[in-house]
Amino acid sequence: MRYIVTVLVLLLVAACDGSPQASTETSFSGSTMGTTFMVKVIDLPDDLPAETVRNDLSALLKDVNDKMSLWVKDSELVRFNSSASTDWISVSQDLYHVTEAAQKISVLTDGRFDVTMEPLIKLWGFSTREKSNEPPSDDDIAQALSVVGYQKVETRAEPMAMRKSMPGVTVNLSAIAKGYGIDQLARYLESQGIENYMVEIGGDLRVKGLNARQEAWQIAIEKPDVTSRSVYRVFPVHGTGMATSGDYRNFFEADGKRYTHIIDPRTGRPVAHQLASVTVLSETAMQADGLATALLAMGEVDGPALAEKNGIAAFFLIREGQGFVEKQTSHFEAYENGVQ
């Protein structure tokens, strides 16, 4: 599964230094969803072979991909998108759960988060490896907008199903499904009695317990810099999902104007504001993943306001001159201070 939203978190994971207090760390890594994944387990149970864990993790990731990828030609989501029917279509529990979670974020953000934007993403050249060199015409944008709108997709719990209000409506879960994949791996590890772990896919993550040095997992937020990769801030993370979304890796320039991959579904055009990145902490990686994208789309005024009002732990980096201004919600500050 190839993802449009670039997530921008660096992991600073303490390695075992051989001290008597240190535990044993077992790592698993590979490729998935158009990016990479890494899982670190502390003190793998003696009766649980590492190869078994590796195979189980791979199977879980493949299952998510086979259901929600736009790049697996026969995935469950591709089949839904390809259908011209406006009748209810039975879907798996996973696809229902992720789409329903996305729709709730859409309602919360008054449509600034919208999983039906694939026509606009394609139109602006952000769904292919080769970005566009110029913006599309107003007519093309209007045509794409005609099949965009989260209200054009409905979910039903009993029995689980989805439907579209008109042919041509499609769903892209790239801004939330990666987090769901992380949560699936985390649930598996906990089902095996593992209480200390870190699961990361493409920079989004979920952690529990302590690292190999019996310390909190240390996570770094990346500096929103187009020309280099460097750490902006490091802080300990424990028992939470975390995601960062930014606008500075996936963009193009035309006639001196910068067009980011974060598109406003109300206008059909890339957002134009000074918010460079948003980091969200939440109980699940899926929720953090979707909220980080949504708050970034909302900008430096509406994003922090909505996050504060709704008790979201969020950290914002806003461009100002040659540097950045920090803004964080009271819930993020409370997390940093150990009050949760």
mmCIF file with all atom_site columns, C-alpha atoms in Angstrom, residues 80 84-87 146-154 162-169:
data_model
loop_
_atom_site.group_PDB
_atom_site.id
_atom_site.type_symbol
_atom_site.label_atom_id
_atom_site.label_alt_id
_atom_site.label_comp_id
_atom_site.label_asym_id
_atom_site.label_entity_id
_atom_site.label_seq_id
_atom_site.pdbx_PDB_ins_code
_atom_site.Cartn_x
_atom_site.Cartn_y
_atom_site.Cartn_z
_atom_site.occupancy
_atom_site.B_iso_or_equiv
_atom_site.pdbx_formal_charge
_atom_site.auth_seq_id
_atom_site.auth_comp_id
_atom_site.auth_asym_id
_atom_site.auth_atom_id
_atom_site.pdbx_PDB_model_num
ATOM 1  C CA . PHE A 1 80  ? -15.396 -1.272 -3.653 1.00 0.00 ? 80  PHE A CA 1
ATOM 2  C CA . ALA A 1 84  ? -20.559 1.561  -9.914 1.00 0.00 ? 84  ALA A CA 1
ATOM 3  C CA . SER A 1 85  ? -23.301 0.280  -7.605 1.00 0.00 ? 85  SER A CA 1
ATOM 4  C CA . THR A 1 86  ? -24.930 2.581  -5.073 1.00 0.00 ? 86  THR A CA 1
ATOM 5  C CA . ASP A 1 87  ? -26.324 -0.388 -3.128 1.00 0.00 ? 87  ASP A CA 1
ATOM 6  C CA . SER A 1 146 ? -18.211 16.514 -8.123 1.00 0.00 ? 146 SER A CA 1
ATOM 7  C CA . VAL A 1 147 ? -17.386 13.052 -6.756 1.00 0.00 ? 147 VAL A CA 1
ATOM 8  C CA . VAL A 1 148 ? -15.638 14.247 -3.574 1.00 0.00 ? 148 VAL A CA 1
ATOM 9  C CA . GLY A 1 149 ? -17.287 14.574 -0.181 1.00 0.00 ? 149 GLY A CA 1
ATOM 10 C CA . TYR A 1 150 ? -17.183 12.294 2.838  1.00 0.00 ? 150 TYR A CA 1
ATOM 11 C CA . GLN A 1 151 ? -21.008 12.381 2.988  1.00 0.00 ? 151 GLN A CA 1
ATOM 12 C CA . LYS A 1 152 ? -21.019 10.478 -0.303 1.00 0.00 ? 152 LYS A CA 1
ATOM 13 C CA . VAL A 1 153 ? -19.888 7.323  1.548  1.00 0.00 ? 153 VAL A CA 1
ATOM 14 C CA . GLU A 1 154 ? -21.926 5.584  4.231  1.00 0.00 ? 154 GLU A CA 1
ATOM 15 C CA . MET A 1 162 ? -20.528 0.373  2.835  1.00 0.00 ? 162 MET A CA 1
ATOM 16 C CA . ARG A 1 163 ? -22.190 2.239  -0.002 1.00 0.00 ? 163 ARG A CA 1
ATOM 17 C CA . LYS A 1 164 ? -21.570 5.277  -2.177 1.00 0.00 ? 164 LYS A CA 1
ATOM 18 C CA . SER A 1 165 ? -24.189 7.845  -3.100 1.00 0.00 ? 165 SER A CA 1
ATOM 19 C CA . MET A 1 166 ? -23.137 8.015  -6.744 1.00 0.00 ? 166 MET A CA 1
ATOM 20 C CA . PRO A 1 167 ? -20.938 6.055  -9.188 1.00 0.00 ? 167 PRO A CA 1
ATOM 21 C CA . GLY A 1 168 ? -17.398 7.363  -9.395 1.00 0.00 ? 168 GLY A CA 1
ATOM 22 C CA . VAL A 1 169 ? -16.993 7.985  -5.677 1.00 0.00 ? 169 VAL A CA 1
#
